[in-house]
PDB file of C-alpha atoms in Angstrom:
ATOM      1  CA  MET B   1      -5.145 -22.800   7.505  1.00  0.00           C
ATOM      2  CA  ARG B   2      -5.155 -19.754   5.234  1.00  0.00           C
ATOM      3  CA  ALA B   3      -8.315 -20.915   3.470  1.00  0.00           C
ATOM      4  CA  CYS B   4     -10.098 -21.350   6.815  1.00  0.00           C
ATOM      5  CA  PHE B   5      -9.433 -17.765   7.814  1.00  0.00           C
ATOM      6  CA  GLY B   6      -9.896 -16.245   4.367  1.00  0.00           C
ATOM      7  CA  ILE B   7      -6.344 -14.907   4.140  1.00  0.00           C
ATOM      8  CA  ARG B   8      -4.907 -13.570   0.924  1.00  0.00           C
ATOM      9  CA  VAL B   9      -1.107 -13.508   0.841  1.00  0.00           C
ATOM     10  CA  TYR B  10       0.325 -10.597  -1.045  1.00  0.00           C
ATOM     11  CA  GLU B  11       4.043 -10.351  -1.624  1.00  0.00           C
ATOM     12  CA  LYS B  12       5.905  -7.096  -1.977  1.00  0.00           C
ATOM     13  CA  THR B  13       9.324  -7.451  -3.540  1.00  0.00           C
ATOM     14  CA  PHE B  14      12.020  -4.828  -3.151  1.00  0.00           C
ATOM     15  CA  ASP B  15      15.654  -4.955  -4.203  1.00  0.00           C
ATOM     16  CA  TRP B  16      17.003  -5.510  -0.702  1.00  0.00           C
ATOM     17  CA  THR B  17      14.301  -7.618   0.877  1.00  0.00           C
ATOM     18  CA  LYS B  18      11.197  -9.628   0.244  1.00  0.00           C
ATOM     19  CA  MET B  19       8.302  -9.255   2.595  1.00  0.00           C
ATOM     20  CA  GLN B  20       4.841 -10.721   2.661  1.00  0.00           C
ATOM     21  CA  LYS B  21       1.742  -8.764   3.407  1.00  0.00           C
ATOM     22  CA  TYR B  22      -1.393 -10.534   4.571  1.00  0.00           C
ATOM     23  CA  TYR B  23      -4.888  -9.301   3.771  1.00  0.00           C
ATOM     24  CA  PHE B  24      -7.812 -10.986   5.505  1.00  0.00           C
ATOM     25  CA  THR B  25     -11.133 -11.280   3.718  1.00  0.00           C
ATOM     26  CA  ASP B  26     -12.937 -11.065   7.073  1.00  0.00           C
ATOM     27  CA  MET B  27     -11.592  -8.458   9.492  1.00  0.00           C
ATOM     28  CA  GLY B  28     -13.526  -9.989  12.408  1.00  0.00           C
ATOM     29  CA  LEU B  29     -11.740 -13.312  11.927  1.00  0.00           C
ATOM     30  CA  ARG B  30      -8.442 -11.438  11.581  1.00  0.00           C
ATOM     31  CA  ASN B  31      -8.982  -9.669  14.878  1.00  0.00           C
ATOM     32  CA  ALA B  32     -10.049 -12.878  16.620  1.00  0.00           C
ATOM     33  CA  ARG B  33      -7.042 -14.774  15.223  1.00  0.00           C
ATOM     34  CA  LEU B  34      -4.715 -12.061  16.551  1.00  0.00           C
ATOM     35  CA  ASN B  35      -6.542 -12.173  19.901  1.00  0.00           C
ATOM     36  CA  PHE B  36      -7.718  -8.586  19.371  1.00  0.00           C
ATOM     37  CA  ARG B  37      -4.165  -7.239  19.453  1.00  0.00           C
ATOM     38  CA  GLN B  38      -2.675  -5.149  16.685  1.00  0.00           C
ATOM     39  CA  LEU B  39      -5.808  -3.132  16.034  1.00  0.00           C
ATOM     40  CA  GLU B  40      -3.987  -0.365  14.161  1.00  0.00           C
ATOM     41  CA  GLU B  41      -6.433   1.694  12.143  1.00  0.00           C
ATOM     42  CA  THR B  42      -3.924   2.139   9.327  1.00  0.00           C
ATOM     43  CA  HIS B  43      -3.580  -1.628   8.748  1.00  0.00           C
ATOM     44  CA  SER B  44      -7.320  -2.173   8.959  1.00  0.00           C
ATOM     45  CA  MET B  45      -7.986   0.631   6.494  1.00  0.00           C
ATOM     46  CA  GLU B  46      -5.474  -0.761   3.994  1.00  0.00           C
ATOM     47  CA  ASN B  47      -6.948  -4.260   4.377  1.00  0.00           C
ATOM     48  CA  ILE B  48     -10.476  -2.993   3.742  1.00  0.00           C
ATOM     49  CA  ILE B  49      -9.363  -1.018   0.677  1.00  0.00           C
ATOM     50  CA  PHE B  50      -7.615  -4.094  -0.721  1.00  0.00           C
ATOM     51  CA  ASN B  51     -10.723  -6.244  -0.215  1.00  0.00           C
ATOM     52  CA  GLU B  52     -12.979  -3.654  -1.840  1.00  0.00           C
ATOM     53  CA  LEU B  53     -10.709  -3.386  -4.879  1.00  0.00           C
ATOM     54  CA  LYS B  54     -10.673  -7.182  -5.299  1.00  0.00           C
ATOM     55  CA  ILE B  55     -14.476  -7.344  -4.922  1.00  0.00           C
ATOM     56  CA  ARG B  56     -14.792  -4.744  -7.688  1.00  0.00           C
ATOM     57  CA  GLY B  57     -12.695  -6.914  -9.996  1.00  0.00           C
ATOM     58  CA  PHE B  58      -9.370  -5.077  -9.979  1.00  0.00           C
ATOM     59  CA  ASN B  59      -5.973  -6.733 -10.264  1.00  0.00           C
ATOM     60  CA  VAL B  60      -4.058  -5.174  -7.391  1.00  0.00           C
ATOM     61  CA  ASP B  61      -0.285  -4.725  -7.172  1.00  0.00           C
ATOM     62  CA  VAL B  62       2.112  -2.618  -5.141  1.00  0.00           C
ATOM     63  CA  GLY B  63       4.139   0.009  -6.949  1.00  0.00           C
ATOM     64  CA  VAL B  64       7.695   0.968  -6.127  1.00  0.00           C
ATOM     65  CA  ILE B  65       9.157   4.167  -7.556  1.00  0.00           C
ATOM     66  CA  VAL B  66      12.921   4.587  -7.432  1.00  0.00           C
ATOM     67  CA  GLN B  67      14.069   8.158  -6.844  1.00  0.00           C
ATOM     68  CA  ASN B  68      17.729   8.962  -7.440  1.00  0.00           C
ATOM     69  CA  SER B  69      19.218  12.229  -6.237  1.00  0.00           C
ATOM     70  CA  THR B  70      22.408  13.661  -4.770  1.00  0.00           C
ATOM     71  CA  ASP B  71      23.017  15.334  -1.436  1.00  0.00           C
ATOM     72  CA  PHE B  72      24.917  18.595  -0.904  1.00  0.00           C
ATOM     73  CA  ASN B  73      28.236  16.673  -0.879  1.00  0.00           C
ATOM     74  CA  GLY B  74      27.515  15.116  -4.271  1.00  0.00           C
ATOM     75  CA  LYS B  75      26.854  11.693  -2.748  1.00  0.00           C
ATOM     76  CA  SER B  76      24.274   9.642  -4.632  1.00  0.00           C
ATOM     77  CA  ILE B  77      21.067   8.879  -2.745  1.00  0.00           C
ATOM     78  CA  ARG B  78      18.582   6.211  -3.821  1.00  0.00           C
ATOM     79  CA  LYS B  79      15.104   6.138  -2.302  1.00  0.00           C
ATOM     80  CA  GLN B  80      12.313   3.705  -2.980  1.00  0.00           C
ATOM     81  CA  LEU B  81       8.844   5.147  -2.590  1.00  0.00           C
ATOM     82  CA  GLU B  82       5.884   2.819  -2.322  1.00  0.00           C
ATOM     83  CA  ILE B  83       2.499   3.209  -3.948  1.00  0.00           C
ATOM     84  CA  ASP B  84       0.031   1.303  -1.779  1.00  0.00           C
ATOM     85  CA  PHE B  85      -2.108  -0.026  -4.638  1.00  0.00           C
ATOM     86  CA  VAL B  86      -1.675  -0.081  -8.407  1.00  0.00           C
ATOM     87  CA  CYS B  87      -5.049  -1.236  -9.688  1.00  0.00           C
ATOM     88  CA  ASN B  88      -5.696  -2.501 -13.200  1.00  0.00           C
ATOM     89  CA  LYS B  89      -9.034  -3.327 -14.752  1.00  0.00           C
ATOM     90  CA  GLY B  90      -9.192  -3.701 -18.495  1.00  0.00           C
ATOM     91  CA  SER B  91      -7.258  -0.817 -20.019  1.00  0.00           C
ATOM     92  CA  LYS B  92      -7.667   1.408 -16.959  1.00  0.00           C
ATOM     93  CA  ARG B  93      -5.009   1.895 -14.306  1.00  0.00           C
ATOM     94  CA  TYR B  94      -5.455   3.663 -10.978  1.00  0.00           C
ATOM     95  CA  TYR B  95      -2.835   4.549  -8.382  1.00  0.00           C
ATOM     96  CA  ILE B  96      -4.146   4.585  -4.823  1.00  0.00           C
ATOM     97  CA  GLN B  97      -2.346   5.778  -1.714  1.00  0.00           C
ATOM     98  CA  SER B  98      -4.046   5.170   1.627  1.00  0.00           C
ATOM     99  CA  ALA B  99      -3.415   7.409   4.614  1.00  0.00           C
ATOM    100  CA  TYR B 100      -5.376   7.198   7.840  1.00  0.00           C
ATOM    101  CA  ALA B 101      -4.665  10.834   8.682  1.00  0.00           C
ATOM    102  CA  ILE B 102      -3.206  13.767   6.797  1.00  0.00           C
ATOM    103  CA  PRO B 103      -2.760  16.392   9.512  1.00  0.00           C
ATOM    104  CA  ASP B 104      -0.725  18.886   7.500  1.00  0.00           C
ATOM    105  CA  GLN B 105       0.515  19.860   4.059  1.00  0.00           C
ATOM    106  CA  GLU B 106       3.843  18.059   4.582  1.00  0.00           C
ATOM    107  CA  LYS B 107       2.052  14.725   5.078  1.00  0.00           C
ATOM    108  CA  MET B 108      -0.067  15.350   1.972  1.00  0.00           C
ATOM    109  CA  GLU B 109       3.062  16.014  -0.088  1.00  0.00           C
ATOM    110  CA  GLN B 110       4.647  12.828   1.292  1.00  0.00           C
ATOM    111  CA  GLU B 111       1.621  10.778   0.241  1.00  0.00           C
ATOM    112  CA  GLN B 112       1.505  12.357  -3.226  1.00  0.00           C
ATOM    113  CA  ARG B 113       5.260  12.194  -3.949  1.00  0.00           C
ATOM    114  CA  SER B 114       5.343   8.607  -5.216  1.00  0.00           C
ATOM    115  CA  LEU B 115       2.173   9.157  -7.252  1.00  0.00           C
ATOM    116  CA  MET B 116       3.613  12.173  -9.051  1.00  0.00           C
ATOM    117  CA  LEU B 117       6.810  10.318  -9.934  1.00  0.00           C
ATOM    118  CA  THR B 118       5.043   7.551 -11.875  1.00  0.00           C
ATOM    119  CA  GLY B 119       5.186   9.490 -15.135  1.00  0.00           C
ATOM    120  CA  ASP B 120       1.784   8.034 -15.876  1.00  0.00           C
ATOM    121  CA  ALA B 121      -1.169  10.272 -16.618  1.00  0.00           C
ATOM    122  CA  ASP B 122      -3.822   7.903 -15.275  1.00  0.00           C
ATOM    123  CA  LEU B 123      -5.905   8.566 -12.178  1.00  0.00           C
ATOM    124  CA  PHE B 124      -4.243   9.168  -8.783  1.00  0.00           C
ATOM    125  CA  VAL B 125      -6.261   8.801  -5.605  1.00  0.00           C
ATOM    126  CA  VAL B 126      -5.268   9.518  -2.014  1.00  0.00           C
ATOM    127  CA  LEU B 127      -7.757   7.941   0.387  1.00  0.00           C
ATOM    128  CA  GLN B 128      -8.030   9.332   3.877  1.00  0.00           C
TER     129      GLN B 128
END
């Protein structure tokens, strides 16, 4: 079934859960299969970015950055921030965050936060 619809299954693994993410190679078939429901621009944009990266020969992964901090009571807080795409090709690595809209500075900082915490000096890209 997956081969008929050109579906790539992409698993994201976190400490507390395991979820699968599906990327369709043909967005028209995806939309038809879902009976033209779930036409969220954000999902479509991420799907198209994934396909383009694979076409260009990148190995694509999802990055998870763990951020540990404490609140004002001294209680430990652990957050996991996702990087949409960690792309590797040869010796090059690129971190890509996709955002359909960045209406204000706060949203831009949210999108950049996980990228800045990588500790890696390679290229960061936020696609809008």
